[in-house]
Amino acid sequence: VFAAIVGNSGVAGIKFAGWICTGSASLLSESIHSIADLGNQVLLAVGLQQSLRVADEQRPYGYGFEVYVWAMISGVSTFILGAGASVYHGVSCLLAPHEIDSLPTALGVLLAAGVLEGYTLSVAWHEMQVEARKAEMTPLQYLSRGTDPLNPAVLLEDSVAVVGVGIAAAGVGLTHVTGNPVYDAAGSIAVGGLMGAVAIFIINRNRTFLGQSVPRRTRDVVRTLEADEMVLTVQDVKSVLVGPQSARFKAEIHFNPQLLSDKYLAAHNNLREVHKTCRAVETEEDAKRLFERSAVFLLATLSIEVDRLEHIVRTAYPEFKYIDLEVL
């Protein structure tokens, strides 16, 4: 994100200077595009910082969802400011054509912008590959199904930027060769259309996560619990993402009572102690104390088993940072 902010700051300045010198509709569209990208990446950086806040009483599961909210805002701003302004200016130039003043200046600006945009795209692609490997996905799978809203957004925006530079160069070149400014205006409209398509994809992608998406490995967690000998059944499973790298898992566990009591009796020679205590029971009060003492120790054993299962899940599936197992 921060590399993209630096790169787009330089690109936006170069493109605006080129537009002032040439009056090209495609260059103005590209300038608007870079400003929109710069603003979006600032919004993504704000969302990243907000999401890193520590959980508190107001947000016991943390602020991870902030990054999705800000990514959604970023997508909306891309659609309104970037795509809308580019298409509007392209249509305006179709209605009131304007000649390009200097072809070499326009192409030189686009070449410089293309180099910078290509560099930021390569950085974004590298980061995407790293994160995809961590998630055990291909880059394409990570782009469509990964829970990270930042790297895919930056990659898509930078990809459109590189393609947009090519479209703008084609529009400027065709306008110069044919003398018809329609090509330059069409380039502006095409760039706006690309930005709109990416914005819609980003909006829908983050809407899915904001809609309480179920974590990818939920079924794996259930199977791991069901495979434990102490568990008879796993019921009322509920899981939800609470951030790009964190999820909550809740389930009701029906423990095996026979194994639970066997585990308690096998620990610290408890069977002999229970037998001795039972032989000492003479009154109802003695029986009551025996029952209460056994209940305390059995509940303690049950609590240990719950902690053990939570540790197993947390170790095998580290994205599940919040685990609530209830005794059925």
Short mmCIF file of C-alpha atoms in Angstrom, two decimals:
data_model
loop_
_atom_site.label_atom_id
_atom_site.label_comp_id
_atom_site.label_asym_id
_atom_site.label_seq_id
_atom_site.Cartn_x
_atom_site.Cartn_y
_atom_site.Cartn_z
CA VAL A 1 0.00 0.00 0.00
CA PHE A 2 2.69 2.50 1.01
CA ALA A 3 4.79 1.74 -2.10
CA ALA A 4 1.70 2.37 -4.23
CA ILE A 5 1.08 5.71 -2.49
CA VAL A 6 4.60 6.90 -3.27
CA GLY A 7 4.45 5.66 -6.86
CA ASN A 8 1.04 7.18 -7.63
CA SER A 9 2.03 10.54 -6.16
CA GLY A 10 4.78 10.84 -8.77
CA VAL A 11 2.63 9.47 -11.57
CA ALA A 12 -0.25 11.87 -10.87
CA GLY A 13 2.10 14.87 -11.03
CA ILE A 14 3.62 13.73 -14.33
CA LYS A 15 0.24 13.09 -15.95
CA PHE A 16 -1.26 16.41 -14.88
CA ALA A 17 1.77 18.25 -16.25
CA GLY A 18 1.37 16.37 -19.51
CA TRP A 19 -2.33 17.22 -19.73
CA ILE A 20 -1.64 20.92 -19.15
CA CYS A 21 0.92 20.86 -21.98
CA THR A 22 -1.13 18.85 -24.49
CA GLY A 23 -4.82 19.18 -23.61
CA SER A 24 -5.31 15.45 -24.27
CA ALA A 25 -8.56 13.96 -22.98
CA SER A 26 -6.87 10.61 -22.41
CA LEU A 27 -4.11 12.25 -20.36
CA LEU A 28 -6.67 14.08 -18.23
CA SER A 29 -8.49 10.79 -17.72
CA GLU A 30 -5.23 9.14 -16.69
CA SER A 31 -4.50 12.05 -14.34
CA ILE A 32 -7.88 11.61 -12.68
CA HIS A 33 -7.21 7.88 -12.54
CA SER A 34 -3.92 8.39 -10.70
CA ILE A 35 -5.47 10.87 -8.25
CA ALA A 36 -8.29 8.40 -7.57
CA ASP A 37 -5.76 5.58 -7.04
CA LEU A 38 -3.72 7.77 -4.70
CA GLY A 39 -6.80 8.65 -2.66
CA ASN A 40 -7.89 5.01 -2.55
CA GLN A 41 -4.52 3.82 -1.32
CA VAL A 42 -4.53 6.47 1.40
CA LEU A 43 -7.95 5.15 2.44
CA LEU A 44 -6.60 1.59 2.47
CA ALA A 45 -3.66 2.72 4.64
CA VAL A 46 -6.09 4.37 7.07
CA GLY A 47 -8.13 1.17 7.19
CA LEU A 48 -4.99 -0.87 7.87
CA GLN A 49 -4.01 1.37 10.78
CA GLN A 50 -7.55 1.29 12.22
CA SER A 51 -7.72 -2.50 12.00
CA LEU A 52 -4.53 -2.88 14.08
CA ARG A 53 -6.12 -1.38 17.19
CA VAL A 54 -6.27 -3.66 20.21
CA ALA A 55 -9.61 -5.23 21.17
CA ASP A 56 -11.49 -3.42 23.93
CA GLU A 57 -14.85 -3.48 25.69
CA GLN A 58 -16.59 -1.92 22.70
CA ARG A 59 -15.04 -4.37 20.21
CA PRO A 60 -14.17 -7.58 22.07
CA TYR A 61 -13.22 -9.29 18.81
CA GLY A 62 -10.97 -6.46 17.68
CA TYR A 63 -11.13 -3.92 14.85
CA GLY A 64 -10.22 -6.22 11.96
CA PHE A 65 -13.41 -5.35 10.06
CA GLU A 66 -12.30 -1.73 9.76
CA VAL A 67 -10.06 -2.68 6.85
CA TYR A 68 -13.08 -4.05 4.91
CA VAL A 69 -15.09 -0.89 5.59
CA TRP A 70 -12.31 1.37 4.33
CA ALA A 71 -11.70 -0.89 1.34
CA MET A 72 -15.41 -0.58 0.51
CA ILE A 73 -15.16 3.21 0.75
CA SER A 74 -12.11 3.03 -1.52
CA GLY A 75 -14.07 1.07 -4.12
CA VAL A 76 -16.99 3.52 -4.03
CA SER A 77 -14.66 6.51 -4.42
CA THR A 78 -12.96 4.82 -7.39
CA PHE A 79 -16.32 4.36 -9.07
CA ILE A 80 -17.63 7.88 -8.43
CA LEU A 81 -14.50 10.03 -8.67
CA GLY A 82 -12.32 8.03 -11.05
CA ALA A 83 -14.66 6.23 -13.41
CA GLY A 84 -17.38 8.87 -13.38
CA ALA A 85 -15.04 11.81 -14.03
CA SER A 86 -13.14 9.96 -16.78
CA VAL A 87 -16.28 8.93 -18.66
CA TYR A 88 -17.81 12.39 -18.24
CA HIS A 89 -14.72 14.11 -19.62
CA GLY A 90 -14.51 11.65 -22.52
CA VAL A 91 -18.13 12.30 -23.48
CA SER A 92 -17.53 16.07 -23.18
CA CYS A 93 -14.61 15.79 -25.59
CA LEU A 94 -16.76 13.86 -28.04
CA LEU A 95 -19.27 16.70 -27.99
CA ALA A 96 -16.59 19.42 -28.11
CA PRO A 97 -13.42 17.96 -29.68
CA HIS A 98 -10.01 19.38 -28.76
CA GLU A 99 -6.80 18.88 -30.72
CA ILE A 100 -3.68 17.49 -29.03
CA ASP A 101 -1.01 20.19 -28.92
CA SER A 102 2.16 18.06 -28.65
CA LEU A 103 2.32 14.36 -29.48
CA PRO A 104 5.93 13.86 -28.25
CA THR A 105 5.08 15.43 -24.89
CA ALA A 106 1.98 13.25 -24.49
CA LEU A 107 3.79 10.05 -25.40
CA GLY A 108 6.81 10.94 -23.22
CA VAL A 109 4.54 11.54 -20.23
CA LEU A 110 2.73 8.25 -20.82
CA LEU A 111 6.04 6.39 -21.14
CA ALA A 112 7.32 7.79 -17.84
CA ALA A 113 3.98 7.04 -16.18
CA GLY A 114 4.02 3.52 -17.59
CA VAL A 115 7.45 2.83 -16.08
CA LEU A 116 6.36 4.02 -12.62
CA GLU A 117 3.02 2.21 -12.84
CA GLY A 118 4.82 -0.95 -13.93
CA TYR A 119 7.12 -0.76 -10.92
CA THR A 120 4.26 -0.40 -8.42
CA LEU A 121 2.44 -3.24 -10.20
CA SER A 122 5.49 -5.51 -9.83
CA VAL A 123 5.65 -4.72 -6.08
CA ALA A 124 1.93 -5.44 -5.70
CA TRP A 125 2.26 -8.71 -7.64
CA HIS A 126 5.17 -9.85 -5.47
CA GLU A 127 3.22 -9.11 -2.27
CA MET A 128 0.21 -10.96 -3.66
CA GLN A 129 2.30 -14.05 -4.43
CA VAL A 130 3.77 -14.03 -0.91
CA GLU A 131 0.34 -13.78 0.73
CA ALA A 132 -1.14 -16.40 -1.61
CA ARG A 133 1.58 -18.89 -0.65
CA LYS A 134 0.88 -18.25 3.04
CA ALA A 135 -2.81 -19.01 2.44
CA GLU A 136 -1.93 -22.10 0.35
CA MET A 137 -3.70 -20.63 -2.71
CA THR A 138 -2.76 -19.69 -6.23
CA PRO A 139 -2.64 -15.92 -6.90
CA LEU A 140 -5.90 -16.16 -8.87
CA GLN A 141 -7.63 -18.01 -6.03
CA TYR A 142 -6.30 -15.48 -3.54
CA LEU A 143 -7.60 -12.65 -5.71
CA SER A 144 -11.11 -14.07 -5.78
CA ARG A 145 -11.39 -15.85 -2.41
CA GLY A 146 -8.60 -14.55 -0.16
CA THR A 147 -9.67 -12.64 2.94
CA ASP A 148 -7.08 -9.88 2.50
CA PRO A 149 -8.75 -6.76 1.04
CA LEU A 150 -5.57 -4.69 0.63
CA ASN A 151 -3.19 -6.50 -1.72
CA PRO A 152 -5.88 -7.52 -4.25
CA ALA A 153 -7.23 -3.95 -4.35
CA VAL A 154 -3.78 -2.46 -4.93
CA LEU A 155 -2.95 -5.10 -7.56
CA LEU A 156 -6.18 -4.50 -9.48
CA GLU A 157 -5.82 -0.73 -9.37
CA ASP A 158 -2.20 -0.90 -10.54
CA SER A 159 -3.11 -3.37 -13.30
CA VAL A 160 -5.81 -1.03 -14.59
CA ALA A 161 -3.32 1.83 -14.37
CA VAL A 162 -0.83 0.01 -16.63
CA VAL A 163 -3.56 -0.99 -19.10
CA GLY A 164 -4.94 2.54 -18.94
CA VAL A 165 -1.58 3.99 -19.95
CA GLY A 166 -1.60 1.72 -23.01
CA ILE A 167 -5.15 2.74 -23.90
CA ALA A 168 -4.31 6.42 -23.50
CA ALA A 169 -1.21 6.06 -25.68
CA ALA A 170 -3.25 4.30 -28.37
CA GLY A 171 -5.92 7.03 -28.26
CA VAL A 172 -3.36 9.82 -28.46
CA GLY A 173 -1.47 8.10 -31.29
CA LEU A 174 -4.56 7.37 -33.37
CA THR A 175 -5.79 10.92 -32.91
CA HIS A 176 -2.45 12.27 -34.16
CA VAL A 177 -2.31 9.91 -37.16
CA THR A 178 -5.92 10.33 -38.27
CA GLY A 179 -6.54 13.86 -37.07
CA ASN A 180 -9.75 12.60 -35.45
CA PRO A 181 -10.04 13.52 -31.73
CA VAL A 182 -12.72 10.85 -31.25
CA TYR A 183 -9.98 8.29 -30.54
CA ASP A 184 -8.57 10.40 -27.71
CA ALA A 185 -12.04 10.84 -26.20
CA ALA A 186 -12.78 7.13 -26.62
CA GLY A 187 -9.56 6.35 -24.73
CA SER A 188 -10.79 8.47 -21.84
CA ILE A 189 -14.13 6.64 -21.80
CA ALA A 190 -12.41 3.23 -21.98
CA VAL A 191 -10.16 4.06 -19.03
CA GLY A 192 -13.21 5.15 -17.05
CA GLY A 193 -14.99 1.92 -17.93
CA LEU A 194 -12.04 -0.15 -16.69
CA MET A 195 -11.96 1.77 -13.43
CA GLY A 196 -15.69 1.25 -13.00
CA ALA A 197 -15.36 -2.51 -13.53
CA VAL A 198 -12.57 -2.78 -10.95
CA ALA A 199 -14.52 -0.62 -8.50
CA ILE A 200 -17.58 -2.88 -8.79
CA PHE A 201 -15.41 -5.96 -8.22
CA ILE A 202 -13.80 -4.41 -5.12
CA ILE A 203 -17.17 -3.32 -3.73
CA ASN A 204 -18.72 -6.79 -4.19
CA ARG A 205 -15.64 -8.51 -2.79
CA ASN A 206 -15.69 -6.50 0.44
CA ARG A 207 -19.48 -6.67 0.68
CA THR A 208 -19.10 -10.46 0.91
CA PHE A 209 -16.75 -10.17 3.90
CA LEU A 210 -18.86 -7.50 5.58
CA GLY A 211 -21.82 -9.87 5.19
CA GLN A 212 -20.41 -12.20 7.88
CA SER A 213 -18.52 -14.59 5.61
CA VAL A 214 -17.89 -18.12 6.93
CA PRO A 215 -14.14 -18.87 7.26
CA ARG A 216 -12.77 -21.23 4.62
CA ARG A 217 -11.55 -24.00 7.00
CA THR A 218 -14.62 -24.21 9.26
CA ARG A 219 -15.45 -27.75 8.14
CA ASP A 220 -11.86 -28.80 8.82
CA VAL A 221 -12.18 -27.57 12.40
CA VAL A 222 -15.39 -29.54 12.88
CA ARG A 223 -13.78 -32.71 11.51
CA THR A 224 -10.79 -32.26 13.83
CA LEU A 225 -13.08 -31.99 16.85
CA GLU A 226 -15.21 -34.95 15.80
CA ALA A 227 -12.07 -37.08 15.44
CA ASP A 228 -11.17 -36.60 19.12
CA GLU A 229 -12.09 -39.63 21.26
CA MET A 230 -13.49 -37.41 24.01
CA VAL A 231 -16.10 -35.91 21.64
CA LEU A 232 -19.34 -37.67 20.80
CA THR A 233 -20.91 -34.94 18.62
CA VAL A 234 -20.30 -31.34 17.56
CA GLN A 235 -23.48 -29.29 17.25
CA ASP A 236 -24.71 -25.74 16.62
CA VAL A 237 -21.54 -24.71 14.80
CA LYS A 238 -21.21 -20.99 14.05
CA SER A 239 -18.10 -19.34 12.62
CA VAL A 240 -17.45 -15.92 11.16
CA LEU A 241 -14.57 -13.76 9.97
CA VAL A 242 -13.77 -10.90 12.32
CA GLY A 243 -10.83 -9.61 10.25
CA PRO A 244 -8.56 -10.53 7.31
CA GLN A 245 -6.42 -12.85 9.44
CA SER A 246 -8.79 -13.73 12.30
CA ALA A 247 -12.00 -15.65 12.78
CA ARG A 248 -14.37 -16.77 15.53
CA PHE A 249 -15.55 -20.35 16.01
CA LYS A 250 -18.38 -21.38 18.32
CA ALA A 251 -19.81 -24.88 18.84
CA GLU A 252 -21.57 -27.07 21.39
CA ILE A 253 -19.62 -30.21 22.33
CA HIS A 254 -21.25 -33.42 23.57
CA PHE A 255 -18.47 -35.05 25.61
CA ASN A 256 -18.16 -38.78 26.18
CA PRO A 257 -19.15 -39.15 29.88
CA GLN A 258 -17.55 -42.60 30.23
CA LEU A 259 -14.16 -41.44 28.98
CA LEU A 260 -14.43 -38.26 31.04
CA SER A 261 -14.98 -40.16 34.27
CA ASP A 262 -12.27 -42.68 33.35
CA LYS A 263 -9.81 -39.86 32.83
CA TYR A 264 -10.63 -38.35 36.20
CA LEU A 265 -10.40 -41.66 38.03
CA ALA A 266 -7.12 -42.58 36.33
CA ALA A 267 -5.43 -39.34 37.41
CA HIS A 268 -3.43 -39.22 40.67
CA ASN A 269 -4.80 -42.56 41.89
CA ASN A 270 -8.29 -41.06 42.22
CA LEU A 271 -10.08 -44.41 41.92
CA ARG A 272 -8.54 -45.66 45.17
CA GLU A 273 -9.42 -42.41 46.95
CA VAL A 274 -13.01 -42.51 45.69
CA HIS A 275 -13.35 -46.12 46.78
CA LYS A 276 -12.03 -45.27 50.24
CA THR A 277 -14.39 -42.31 50.54
CA CYS A 278 -17.40 -44.38 49.45
CA ARG A 279 -16.68 -46.97 52.14
CA ALA A 280 -16.62 -44.18 54.71
CA VAL A 281 -20.10 -42.95 53.80
CA GLU A 282 -22.53 -43.62 56.66
CA THR A 283 -25.04 -40.75 56.60
CA GLU A 284 -26.86 -38.71 54.00
CA GLU A 285 -24.63 -35.76 54.85
CA ASP A 286 -21.56 -37.88 54.05
CA ALA A 287 -23.11 -38.88 50.73
CA LYS A 288 -23.85 -35.22 49.92
CA ARG A 289 -20.26 -34.18 50.60
CA LEU A 290 -18.97 -37.04 48.46
CA PHE A 291 -21.22 -36.06 45.58
CA GLU A 292 -20.24 -32.38 45.80
CA ARG A 293 -16.55 -33.22 45.90
CA SER A 294 -16.85 -35.56 42.91
CA ALA A 295 -18.82 -32.96 40.95
CA VAL A 296 -16.12 -30.33 41.54
CA PHE A 297 -13.37 -32.63 40.32
CA LEU A 298 -15.38 -33.83 37.31
CA LEU A 299 -16.12 -30.23 36.29
CA ALA A 300 -12.43 -29.41 36.63
CA THR A 301 -11.62 -32.36 34.36
CA LEU A 302 -14.23 -31.17 31.89
CA SER A 303 -12.74 -27.67 31.90
CA ILE A 304 -9.29 -29.12 31.19
CA GLU A 305 -10.72 -31.05 28.23
CA VAL A 306 -12.36 -27.91 26.82
CA ASP A 307 -9.06 -26.05 27.09
CA ARG A 308 -7.27 -28.96 25.42
CA LEU A 309 -9.64 -28.97 22.46
CA GLU A 310 -9.40 -25.20 22.06
CA HIS A 311 -5.61 -25.47 22.06
CA ILE A 312 -5.74 -28.17 19.37
CA VAL A 313 -7.93 -26.00 17.13
CA ARG A 314 -5.92 -22.84 17.73
CA THR A 315 -2.65 -24.63 16.94
CA ALA A 316 -3.88 -26.37 13.78
CA TYR A 317 -5.93 -23.41 12.51
CA PRO A 318 -4.26 -20.20 13.76
CA GLU A 319 -6.73 -17.94 11.96
CA PHE A 320 -9.36 -18.98 14.55
CA LYS A 321 -8.22 -16.61 17.28
CA TYR A 322 -11.55 -16.64 19.15
CA ILE A 323 -12.85 -20.12 20.07
CA ASP A 324 -15.94 -20.72 22.20
CA LEU A 325 -16.69 -24.36 23.00
CA GLU A 326 -19.79 -24.94 25.09
CA VAL A 327 -20.67 -28.16 26.91
CA LEU A 328 -23.80 -29.78 25.58
#
